[in-house]
Short mmCIF file of C-alpha atoms and ligand atoms in Angstrom, two decimals:
data_model
loop_
_atom_site.label_atom_id
_atom_site.label_comp_id
_atom_site.label_asym_id
_atom_site.label_seq_id
_atom_site.Cartn_x
_atom_site.Cartn_y
_atom_site.Cartn_z
CA MET A 1 8.65 -26.47 0.74
CA LYS A 2 8.49 -29.88 0.31
CA VAL A 3 5.81 -32.51 -0.42
CA ILE A 4 5.56 -35.30 1.93
CA THR A 5 3.14 -38.44 0.72
CA SER A 6 2.89 -40.75 3.61
CA VAL A 7 0.94 -39.96 6.77
CA ASN A 8 3.60 -41.72 8.84
CA GLU A 9 6.26 -39.23 7.40
CA LEU A 10 3.63 -36.15 8.02
CA VAL A 11 2.99 -37.35 12.17
CA GLU A 12 7.35 -37.30 12.32
CA LYS A 13 7.65 -34.22 10.55
CA ALA A 14 4.65 -31.91 12.81
CA ALA A 15 6.38 -34.12 15.76
CA GLU A 16 9.70 -33.04 15.33
CA VAL A 17 8.31 -29.01 14.61
CA ARG A 18 6.16 -29.53 17.71
CA ALA A 19 9.48 -30.41 19.60
CA GLU A 20 11.65 -27.73 18.29
CA GLY A 21 9.19 -25.30 19.95
CA LYS A 22 8.04 -24.49 16.85
CA SER A 23 4.09 -23.37 16.11
CA ILE A 24 1.80 -25.19 13.82
CA GLY A 25 -0.72 -23.82 10.99
CA LEU A 26 -2.38 -26.42 9.29
CA VAL A 27 -4.42 -25.12 5.95
CA PRO A 28 -6.47 -28.21 4.75
CA THR A 29 -7.19 -27.90 1.13
CA MET A 30 -8.29 -30.54 -2.03
CA GLY A 31 -6.49 -28.90 -4.31
CA ALA A 32 -7.35 -26.79 -7.33
CA LEU A 33 -6.53 -23.70 -5.50
CA HIS A 34 -7.44 -20.46 -6.03
CA GLU A 35 -6.76 -16.84 -4.01
CA GLY A 36 -9.47 -17.91 -1.80
CA HIS A 37 -7.02 -20.66 -0.76
CA LEU A 38 -3.92 -18.55 -1.37
CA SER A 39 -5.41 -16.13 1.34
CA LEU A 40 -5.67 -18.82 3.67
CA ILE A 41 -1.90 -19.95 3.11
CA ARG A 42 -0.82 -16.26 3.24
CA ARG A 43 -2.54 -16.17 6.75
CA ALA A 44 -1.04 -18.99 7.70
CA ARG A 45 2.08 -17.98 7.64
CA ALA A 46 1.97 -15.03 8.66
CA GLU A 47 0.44 -16.16 12.05
CA ASN A 48 1.97 -19.12 12.72
CA ASP A 49 6.27 -20.59 12.15
CA VAL A 50 5.31 -23.52 10.12
CA VAL A 51 2.58 -24.05 7.15
CA PHE A 52 1.82 -27.30 6.57
CA VAL A 53 -0.98 -27.49 3.79
CA SER A 54 -2.95 -30.54 3.16
CA ILE A 55 -4.29 -31.21 -0.65
CA PHE A 56 -6.49 -34.14 -1.14
CA VAL A 57 -9.86 -35.26 -2.67
CA ASN A 58 -11.74 -36.87 -0.20
CA PRO A 59 -13.58 -39.02 -1.42
CA VAL A 60 -15.48 -40.09 1.30
CA GLN A 61 -17.40 -35.84 1.75
CA PHE A 62 -18.79 -35.94 -2.09
CA ASN A 63 -22.39 -38.00 -1.71
CA ASN A 64 -22.47 -37.13 -5.43
CA PRO A 65 -19.97 -39.75 -7.55
CA ASP A 66 -20.06 -37.58 -10.77
CA ASP A 67 -19.38 -34.64 -8.46
CA LEU A 68 -16.30 -36.49 -7.24
CA GLU A 69 -15.23 -37.80 -11.22
CA LYS A 70 -15.50 -34.40 -12.34
CA TYR A 71 -13.76 -32.46 -8.92
CA PRO A 72 -10.39 -30.48 -10.45
CA ARG A 73 -7.34 -32.20 -9.67
CA THR A 74 -4.11 -30.05 -10.93
CA LEU A 75 -1.66 -30.71 -7.87
CA ASP A 76 1.40 -29.47 -10.01
CA SER A 77 -0.05 -26.12 -10.18
CA ASP A 78 -1.25 -26.67 -7.06
CA LEU A 79 2.44 -26.79 -5.85
CA GLU A 80 3.78 -23.95 -8.04
CA LEU A 81 0.88 -21.38 -6.65
CA ILE A 82 1.98 -23.51 -2.80
CA GLY A 83 5.92 -21.90 -3.30
CA ASP A 84 7.58 -20.82 -0.64
CA ASP A 85 4.64 -20.06 1.30
CA ALA A 86 3.66 -23.72 2.98
CA ASP A 87 6.60 -25.46 4.52
CA TYR A 88 4.81 -28.69 4.11
CA VAL A 89 1.93 -30.14 1.75
CA PHE A 90 1.02 -33.58 2.29
CA ALA A 91 -0.44 -35.10 -0.68
CA PRO A 92 -1.39 -38.86 0.06
CA SER A 93 -3.20 -40.95 -2.21
CA VAL A 94 -6.68 -42.07 -1.11
CA GLU A 95 -4.77 -45.43 -0.07
CA GLU A 96 -3.08 -44.22 1.23
CA VAL A 97 -5.04 -42.22 3.81
CA PHE A 98 -8.36 -44.80 3.91
CA PRO A 99 -5.74 -47.73 4.27
CA VAL A 100 -9.48 -49.70 5.02
CA PRO A 101 -12.38 -48.04 4.58
CA PRO A 102 -13.01 -45.42 6.80
CA THR A 103 -15.30 -46.22 10.33
CA GLU A 104 -15.52 -42.51 12.42
CA GLU A 105 -19.69 -41.96 12.58
CA TYR A 106 -19.80 -38.71 14.35
CA HIS A 107 -22.91 -36.56 15.35
CA PHE A 108 -22.78 -33.01 14.79
CA GLY A 109 -25.94 -32.10 16.79
CA ILE A 110 -27.88 -29.39 15.72
CA VAL A 111 -25.44 -27.73 12.92
CA GLU A 112 -25.19 -30.50 10.79
CA GLU A 113 -28.73 -31.39 10.27
CA VAL A 114 -29.64 -28.78 8.20
CA MET A 115 -28.67 -27.03 4.64
CA GLU A 116 -25.72 -28.51 3.62
CA GLY A 117 -26.06 -31.48 6.06
CA SER A 118 -29.78 -32.91 4.93
CA ALA A 119 -28.64 -31.64 1.25
CA ARG A 120 -26.13 -33.77 0.77
CA PRO A 121 -26.39 -36.82 3.12
CA GLY A 122 -23.00 -38.22 4.73
CA HIS A 123 -20.75 -35.23 3.70
CA PHE A 124 -20.16 -33.86 7.03
CA ASN A 125 -19.52 -36.93 8.67
CA GLY A 126 -17.02 -37.27 5.16
CA VAL A 127 -15.36 -33.84 6.12
CA GLY A 128 -15.61 -34.82 9.97
CA VAL A 129 -13.22 -37.92 8.93
CA ILE A 130 -10.85 -36.55 7.44
CA VAL A 131 -10.35 -33.01 8.92
CA GLY A 132 -10.31 -34.82 12.00
CA ARG A 133 -7.85 -36.74 10.60
CA LEU A 134 -5.60 -34.27 10.15
CA LEU A 135 -5.60 -32.81 13.36
CA ARG A 136 -4.95 -35.43 14.87
CA TRP A 137 -1.88 -36.34 12.20
CA VAL A 138 -0.71 -32.75 12.41
CA ASN A 139 -1.63 -31.32 15.76
CA PRO A 140 -1.68 -27.41 14.33
CA ASP A 141 -1.74 -24.70 17.17
CA LYS A 142 -4.21 -22.82 14.43
CA ALA A 143 -6.46 -24.97 11.46
CA TYR A 144 -7.82 -22.73 8.85
CA PHE A 145 -10.66 -23.02 6.28
CA GLY A 146 -12.86 -20.02 4.23
CA GLU A 147 -15.90 -18.91 5.18
CA LYS A 148 -17.87 -19.36 1.87
CA ASP A 149 -18.27 -23.00 3.67
CA TYR A 150 -19.06 -20.99 6.81
CA GLN A 151 -21.78 -24.94 8.20
CA GLN A 152 -19.04 -26.65 7.50
CA ILE A 153 -16.99 -24.66 10.18
CA ALA A 154 -19.76 -24.50 12.87
CA VAL A 155 -19.33 -28.75 12.01
CA ILE A 156 -15.44 -28.61 12.22
CA ARG A 157 -15.75 -26.13 15.33
CA GLU A 158 -17.75 -29.25 17.38
CA LEU A 159 -15.39 -31.64 15.86
CA LYS A 160 -12.18 -29.81 17.69
CA ARG A 161 -14.81 -29.56 20.95
CA GLN A 162 -15.55 -33.77 20.38
CA LEU A 163 -12.04 -34.58 19.93
CA GLY A 164 -10.32 -32.48 22.47
CA VAL A 165 -7.61 -31.12 19.97
CA PRO A 166 -5.87 -27.91 20.81
CA ALA A 167 -5.98 -26.44 17.25
CA GLU A 168 -7.78 -22.42 17.12
CA ILE A 169 -10.38 -23.00 14.11
CA VAL A 170 -9.91 -19.95 12.52
CA CYS A 171 -12.54 -18.91 10.06
CA CYS A 172 -11.22 -16.10 6.63
CA PRO A 173 -13.07 -14.26 5.24
CA ILE A 174 -14.46 -14.92 1.67
CA VAL A 175 -12.49 -14.37 -1.45
CA ARG A 176 -14.24 -13.18 -4.87
CA GLU A 177 -13.90 -12.37 -8.42
CA PRO A 178 -13.68 -9.52 -9.74
CA ASN A 179 -17.23 -9.63 -10.55
CA GLY A 180 -18.24 -10.78 -7.17
CA LEU A 181 -18.49 -14.76 -7.82
CA ALA A 182 -17.27 -16.66 -4.42
CA MET A 183 -14.04 -18.27 -5.52
CA SER A 184 -14.01 -21.85 -5.54
CA SER A 185 -12.51 -24.92 -7.56
CA ARG A 186 -16.07 -25.88 -8.63
CA ASN A 187 -15.50 -22.50 -11.11
CA ARG A 188 -13.67 -23.83 -13.25
CA ARG A 189 -15.90 -26.53 -14.43
CA LEU A 190 -18.28 -23.32 -15.39
CA THR A 191 -18.07 -21.77 -19.03
CA PRO A 192 -17.20 -18.01 -19.61
CA HIS A 193 -21.28 -17.33 -19.87
CA GLN A 194 -22.08 -19.13 -16.92
CA PHE A 195 -18.91 -18.09 -14.72
CA GLU A 196 -20.94 -13.98 -15.74
CA VAL A 197 -24.48 -15.03 -15.46
CA ALA A 198 -23.12 -16.99 -11.61
CA ALA A 199 -22.12 -13.31 -10.57
CA GLN A 200 -25.51 -12.35 -10.42
CA ILE A 201 -25.56 -14.74 -6.81
CA HIS A 202 -23.97 -11.89 -4.90
CA ARG A 203 -25.95 -9.34 -6.82
CA ILE A 204 -29.07 -10.68 -6.02
CA LEU A 205 -28.02 -11.78 -2.31
CA GLU A 206 -26.08 -7.48 -1.88
CA GLU A 207 -29.89 -6.42 -3.13
CA SER A 208 -31.70 -7.87 -0.42
CA LYS A 209 -29.64 -6.15 1.56
CA LYS A 210 -31.77 -3.00 1.46
CA LEU A 211 -35.05 -5.02 2.06
CA PRO A 212 -36.58 -4.86 5.57
CA ASP A 213 -37.65 -7.77 7.07
CA VAL A 214 -37.01 -11.86 6.42
CA PRO A 215 -40.17 -13.23 4.64
CA GLN A 216 -39.78 -9.94 2.29
CA ILE A 217 -35.60 -11.38 1.39
CA LYS A 218 -36.78 -14.34 1.39
CA GLN A 219 -39.16 -13.95 -1.44
CA PHE A 220 -37.35 -11.12 -2.94
CA VAL A 221 -34.03 -13.63 -4.05
CA GLU A 222 -36.31 -16.90 -4.43
CA GLU A 223 -38.03 -14.51 -7.32
CA GLU A 224 -34.78 -13.13 -8.75
CA ILE A 225 -32.87 -16.16 -8.82
CA ALA A 226 -35.60 -17.87 -10.90
CA LYS A 227 -36.12 -14.90 -13.16
CA ILE A 228 -32.43 -16.62 -14.33
CA PRO A 229 -33.02 -19.21 -17.33
CA GLU A 230 -28.89 -21.07 -15.96
CA PHE A 231 -30.41 -20.99 -12.48
CA LYS A 232 -31.74 -23.55 -10.25
CA LEU A 233 -32.40 -22.92 -6.21
CA ASP A 234 -31.07 -25.90 -4.51
CA TYR A 235 -32.13 -23.30 -0.93
CA PHE A 236 -32.44 -19.84 0.41
CA GLU A 237 -32.02 -20.41 4.39
CA MET A 238 -32.02 -17.00 6.38
CA ALA A 239 -30.50 -18.12 9.64
CA ASP A 240 -28.92 -17.65 13.11
CA ASP A 241 -24.81 -17.32 12.82
CA GLN A 242 -24.24 -19.61 15.30
CA THR A 243 -27.13 -22.50 15.41
CA LEU A 244 -27.84 -21.94 11.77
CA GLN A 245 -31.64 -22.76 12.99
CA SER A 246 -33.83 -21.26 10.22
CA VAL A 247 -35.27 -18.07 11.62
CA GLN A 248 -38.20 -15.91 10.56
CA SER A 249 -37.56 -12.60 12.09
CA PHE A 250 -34.55 -10.61 12.84
CA ASP A 251 -35.57 -10.98 15.86
CA ASP A 252 -34.84 -14.81 16.37
CA ALA A 253 -31.15 -14.13 16.44
CA GLU A 254 -28.36 -11.96 17.67
CA GLY A 255 -26.94 -12.23 13.64
CA VAL A 256 -28.61 -13.48 11.06
CA MET A 257 -26.86 -14.73 7.44
CA GLY A 258 -28.26 -15.91 4.08
CA PHE A 259 -27.48 -19.06 3.19
CA ILE A 260 -27.53 -19.84 -0.88
CA THR A 261 -26.97 -23.60 -3.03
CA VAL A 262 -27.55 -23.15 -7.01
CA TYR A 263 -27.21 -25.02 -9.77
CA VAL A 264 -25.63 -23.11 -13.11
CA GLY A 265 -25.68 -26.13 -15.01
CA ASP A 266 -24.62 -29.35 -13.16
CA VAL A 267 -22.37 -26.91 -11.44
CA ARG A 268 -23.36 -26.83 -7.51
CA LEU A 269 -22.53 -23.13 -5.54
CA ILE A 270 -22.84 -22.15 -3.30
CA ASP A 271 -22.53 -18.55 -1.18
CA ASN A 272 -23.44 -16.62 2.01
CA ILE A 273 -24.34 -13.36 3.02
CA HIS A 274 -24.47 -11.37 7.38
CA TYR A 275 -27.41 -9.12 7.16
CA CYS A 276 -26.50 -8.31 11.09
O1 PAF B 301 -13.22 -27.16 2.29
C1 PAF B 301 -13.09 -28.03 2.08
O2 PAF B 301 -11.89 -27.64 0.85
C2 PAF B 301 -12.60 -29.68 2.63
O3 PAF B 301 -14.61 -29.68 2.52
C3 PAF B 301 -11.47 -29.73 3.25
C4 PAF B 301 -11.76 -28.98 4.55
C5 PAF B 301 -10.58 -29.75 2.62
C6 PAF B 301 -12.27 -31.55 3.98
O4 PAF B 301 -11.51 -32.12 2.83
#
């Protein structure tokens, strides 16, 4: 595996690979890698000739400066974890990616207006800025993202459509800790006690599947989360899995998912579940 820090070298290497007729898989990350990321990298390895991983804590997608400052940065151990599962790791500085402040302005329509889009103003534009640049620089056949950030995948599919790039956007299943907590780089900021308590998020969502309708599920999840003193619910939404618009009943959409965001102390965790 070779580490690349310059955009020019990244673009050259990707063009070389493509000229050799080889397929490219891209796994964009912000580092602090865990088994969830590694599952994306292994899948990219299995499905492509050459794998590029990017590690870049993208400042323009953070709407909270404290979250950006506290975001874990663990490049050396990330590189060790990747080992030979990737061919190239792009790990640039902020100045390399943004020599001048970015000016891209995206509008992703209804999929960005709800949930994370309304809770974190500017967040999805920031994701679009970096993912758009990576897709154009690397021009992969496939780009891999985790389903924990389900809304992000919907936004990236729309980004791909707007940019007219060929990459297939591949959605990979959530990987969970043995206690059920969805893996996230932010989990490193939890105390051991918070880590155990945070497992209740998934348990509550799983239990809610036993209830028959949307209002009862919403009430159950909200009440169960409120019972746990360490939790502060940001939102729990039940939505159409395609449009991400709220549903009031299972008849409102073919596929319905639940989307939750909970603060555990000052750590903001997200998770989701498929109902039908
Ligand atoms: O999901 C993430 O880690 C980030 O939002 C991404 C897609 C790498 C863009 O910075």
